[in-house]
GROMACS .gro file of C-alpha atoms in nm:
model
  180
    1MET     CA    1  -2.670  -0.049  -1.018
    2LYS     CA    2  -2.423  -0.326  -0.937
    3LYS     CA    3  -2.261  -0.342  -0.595
    4SER     CA    4  -1.888  -0.291  -0.589
    5ALA     CA    5  -1.676  -0.603  -0.593
    6GLY     CA    6  -1.542  -0.510  -0.249
    7LEU     CA    7  -1.892  -0.494  -0.100
    8ARG     CA    8  -1.989  -0.820  -0.268
    9PHE     CA    9  -1.672  -0.982  -0.135
   10LEU     CA   10  -1.748  -0.858   0.217
   11LYS     CA   11  -2.110  -0.976   0.195
   12ASN     CA   12  -1.997  -1.322   0.077
   13HIS     CA   13  -1.738  -1.342   0.353
   14ILE     CA   14  -1.978  -1.242   0.630
   15THR     CA   15  -2.258  -1.464   0.499
   16ASN     CA   16  -2.024  -1.761   0.467
   17ARG     CA   17  -1.894  -1.713   0.823
   18LEU     CA   18  -2.226  -1.647   0.997
   19SER     CA   19  -2.469  -1.859   0.800
   20ASP     CA   20  -2.551  -2.217   0.886
   21SER     CA   21  -2.721  -2.257   0.552
   22VAL     CA   22  -2.597  -2.222   0.197
   23ARG     CA   23  -2.249  -2.082   0.148
   24ARG     CA   24  -2.164  -1.882  -0.161
   25PRO     CA   25  -1.842  -1.918  -0.360
   26THR     CA   26  -1.616  -1.614  -0.360
   27TYR     CA   27  -1.367  -1.720  -0.626
   28ALA     CA   28  -1.393  -1.904  -0.955
   29TYR     CA   29  -1.105  -2.034  -1.161
   30ILE     CA   30  -1.182  -2.118  -1.522
   31THR     CA   31  -0.965  -2.287  -1.779
   32ILE     CA   32  -1.072  -2.092  -2.087
   33THR     CA   33  -0.848  -2.302  -2.308
   34SER     CA   34  -0.663  -2.624  -2.268
   35LEU     CA   35  -0.423  -2.526  -2.544
   36CYS     CA   36  -0.075  -2.428  -2.433
   37ASN     CA   37   0.246  -2.337  -2.610
   38SER     CA   38   0.470  -2.444  -2.321
   39ARG     CA   39   0.574  -2.804  -2.276
   40CYS     CA   40   0.598  -2.813  -1.898
   41ARG     CA   41   0.733  -3.131  -1.745
   42TYR     CA   42   0.477  -3.122  -1.462
   43CYS     CA   43   0.172  -3.070  -1.685
   44ASP     CA   44   0.036  -3.232  -1.999
   45THR     CA   45  -0.235  -2.977  -2.073
   46TRP     CA   46  -0.052  -2.887  -2.393
   47LYS     CA   47  -0.145  -3.229  -2.534
   48ASN     CA   48  -0.515  -3.138  -2.536
   49ASN     CA   49  -0.719  -3.018  -2.831
   50VAL     CA   50  -0.968  -2.735  -2.861
   51GLU     CA   51  -1.266  -2.925  -3.003
   52SER     CA   52  -1.481  -2.924  -2.689
   53GLU     CA   53  -1.405  -2.577  -2.554
   54PRO     CA   54  -1.691  -2.332  -2.504
   55ASP     CA   55  -1.715  -2.046  -2.753
   56THR     CA   56  -1.735  -1.679  -2.651
   57ASP     CA   57  -2.113  -1.675  -2.601
   58GLN     CA   58  -2.104  -1.997  -2.400
   59TRP     CA   59  -1.832  -1.851  -2.174
   60LYS     CA   60  -2.047  -1.541  -2.119
   61ILE     CA   61  -2.334  -1.763  -2.006
   62ILE     CA   62  -2.096  -1.942  -1.768
   63ILE     CA   63  -1.974  -1.605  -1.634
   64ASP     CA   64  -2.338  -1.498  -1.580
   65GLU     CA   65  -2.401  -1.819  -1.385
   66LEU     CA   66  -2.093  -1.758  -1.170
   67VAL     CA   67  -2.221  -1.408  -1.087
   68LYS     CA   68  -2.562  -1.555  -0.992
   69LEU     CA   69  -2.382  -1.798  -0.760
   70GLY     CA   70  -2.224  -1.500  -0.583
   71VAL     CA   71  -1.870  -1.528  -0.719
   72VAL     CA   72  -1.671  -1.205  -0.676
   73ALA     CA   73  -1.331  -1.286  -0.831
   74LEU     CA   74  -1.272  -1.476  -1.154
   75THR     CA   75  -0.937  -1.615  -1.270
   76PHE     CA   76  -0.881  -1.687  -1.638
   77SER     CA   77  -0.631  -1.967  -1.680
   78GLY     CA   78  -0.536  -2.239  -1.920
   79GLY     CA   79  -0.336  -2.383  -2.090
   80GLU     CA   80  -0.223  -2.043  -2.206
   81PRO     CA   81  -0.517  -1.800  -2.192
   82PHE     CA   82  -0.359  -1.558  -2.441
   83ILE     CA   83  -0.407  -1.823  -2.711
   84ARG     CA   84  -0.779  -1.732  -2.698
   85LYS     CA   85  -0.854  -1.440  -2.930
   86ASP     CA   86  -1.153  -1.347  -2.711
   87LEU     CA   87  -0.964  -1.330  -2.380
   88PHE     CA   88  -0.995  -0.953  -2.348
   89GLU     CA   89  -1.360  -0.960  -2.454
   90LEU     CA   90  -1.439  -1.222  -2.189
   91ALA     CA   91  -1.245  -1.039  -1.918
   92LEU     CA   92  -1.416  -0.709  -2.001
   93TYR     CA   93  -1.750  -0.887  -1.993
   94ALA     CA   94  -1.670  -1.034  -1.651
   95LYS     CA   95  -1.571  -0.687  -1.525
   96SER     CA   96  -1.896  -0.544  -1.661
   97GLN     CA   97  -2.076  -0.803  -1.448
   98GLY     CA   98  -1.897  -0.672  -1.139
   99LEU     CA   99  -1.627  -0.937  -1.110
  100ILE     CA  100  -1.267  -0.883  -1.006
  101THR     CA  101  -1.065  -1.028  -1.293
  102LEU     CA  102  -0.738  -1.218  -1.282
  103VAL     CA  103  -0.532  -1.392  -1.547
  104VAL     CA  104  -0.245  -1.639  -1.518
  105THR     CA  105  -0.013  -1.648  -1.820
  106ASN     CA  106   0.332  -1.769  -1.919
  107MET     CA  107   0.383  -1.426  -2.093
  108SER     CA  108   0.512  -1.584  -2.413
  109LEU     CA  109   0.237  -1.433  -2.629
  110PHE     CA  110   0.244  -1.088  -2.469
  111LYS     CA  111   0.252  -0.792  -2.707
  112GLU     CA  112   0.342  -0.444  -2.587
  113SER     CA  113   0.040  -0.316  -2.779
  114ASP     CA  114  -0.183  -0.518  -2.541
  115CYS     CA  115  -0.093  -0.306  -2.235
  116GLU     CA  116  -0.402  -0.088  -2.264
  117LYS     CA  117  -0.630  -0.389  -2.307
  118ILE     CA  118  -0.465  -0.554  -2.007
  119ALA     CA  119  -0.516  -0.236  -1.802
  120ASP     CA  120  -0.884  -0.228  -1.899
  121SER     CA  121  -0.949  -0.601  -1.861
  122PHE     CA  122  -0.764  -0.724  -1.553
  123ASP     CA  123  -0.733  -0.629  -1.189
  124PHE     CA  124  -0.459  -0.886  -1.126
  125PHE     CA  125  -0.203  -1.020  -1.372
  126GLY     CA  126  -0.023  -1.340  -1.271
  127ILE     CA  127   0.295  -1.438  -1.451
  128SER     CA  128   0.383  -1.805  -1.427
  129ILE     CA  129   0.759  -1.825  -1.407
  130ASP     CA  130   0.924  -2.122  -1.245
  131SER     CA  131   1.287  -2.012  -1.238
  132THR     CA  132   1.511  -1.719  -1.322
  133ARG     CA  133   1.791  -1.958  -1.415
  134PRO     CA  134   1.776  -2.038  -1.789
  135GLU     CA  135   1.874  -2.404  -1.762
  136ILE     CA  136   1.617  -2.470  -1.486
  137TYR     CA  137   1.347  -2.271  -1.667
  138GLN     CA  138   1.403  -2.467  -1.987
  139GLU     CA  139   1.409  -2.800  -1.806
  140ILE     CA  140   1.079  -2.725  -1.627
  141ARG     CA  141   0.897  -2.544  -1.911
  142GLY     CA  142   1.032  -2.747  -2.202
  143VAL     CA  143   1.095  -2.423  -2.395
  144ASP     CA  144   1.378  -2.170  -2.401
  145TRP     CA  145   1.183  -1.847  -2.346
  146LEU     CA  146   1.323  -1.705  -2.024
  147GLU     CA  147   1.493  -1.401  -2.178
  148ARG     CA  148   1.182  -1.321  -2.384
  149ILE     CA  149   0.963  -1.355  -2.074
  150LYS     CA  150   1.190  -1.125  -1.872
  151GLU     CA  151   1.180  -0.864  -2.148
  152ASN     CA  152   0.801  -0.898  -2.171
  153VAL     CA  153   0.770  -0.841  -1.795
  154HIS     CA  154   0.970  -0.519  -1.828
  155LEU     CA  155   0.755  -0.405  -2.122
  156LEU     CA  156   0.434  -0.488  -1.933
  157MET     CA  157   0.542  -0.300  -1.622
  158ALA     CA  158   0.656   0.003  -1.825
  159GLY     CA  159   0.328   0.005  -2.018
  160LEU     CA  160   0.111  -0.025  -1.708
  161THR     CA  161   0.315   0.248  -1.536
  162ARG     CA  162   0.279   0.478  -1.836
  163LEU     CA  163  -0.098   0.419  -1.833
  164LYS     CA  164  -0.114   0.464  -1.454
  165ALA     CA  165  -0.307   0.139  -1.455
  166ASP     CA  166  -0.436  -0.010  -1.134
  167VAL     CA  167  -0.334  -0.367  -1.218
  168GLN     CA  168  -0.155  -0.577  -0.959
  169VAL     CA  169   0.118  -0.787  -1.122
  170CYS     CA  170   0.257  -1.090  -0.944
  171GLY     CA  171   0.488  -1.379  -1.018
  172MET     CA  172   0.353  -1.729  -0.972
  173VAL     CA  173   0.571  -2.035  -0.925
  174THR     CA  174   0.489  -2.403  -0.940
  175LEU     CA  175   0.739  -2.549  -0.698
  176SER     CA  176   0.910  -2.874  -0.786
  177ASN     CA  177   1.225  -3.059  -0.692
  178LYS     CA  178   1.392  -2.877  -0.984
  179ASN     CA  179   1.342  -2.522  -0.852
  180ALA     CA  180   1.273  -2.550  -0.479
   0.00000   0.00000   0.00000
């Protein structure tokens, strides 16, 4: 039987603080795709191609290795992680291995029908939103999606509430001279 993520986290923390020997990582942050549908001014990830990205089975091997290293929490990021058709499969796999799962998304590809999969797959859901002012958002993101993103946030929250899902949702901001 796998230890709970909380116990694994506590064990890692105590071991890392008390041990003079090998320290174990607690968090891992993986870029599951370098593809992105935003055109952010501060990032050129969207210029990448998908040719060298691991497939689903390769990502599962990487997740297994992270668990062996002692990782407790795994963030799925990108690019835009929802571009990957296997995002939910990979997150569910990570959860089945005892990991706390997180995702960071621009919410542009969100579908209301995904609420149940999100509830099952993620413990934390990070929404990357750099401004609530349309002109600033468009200048930073290079796309005019702010109203769609706001609507998607409302749909996500309503869906997770309806499901009584234990998913923590948070906004994430990349600060720049445009929005600070």
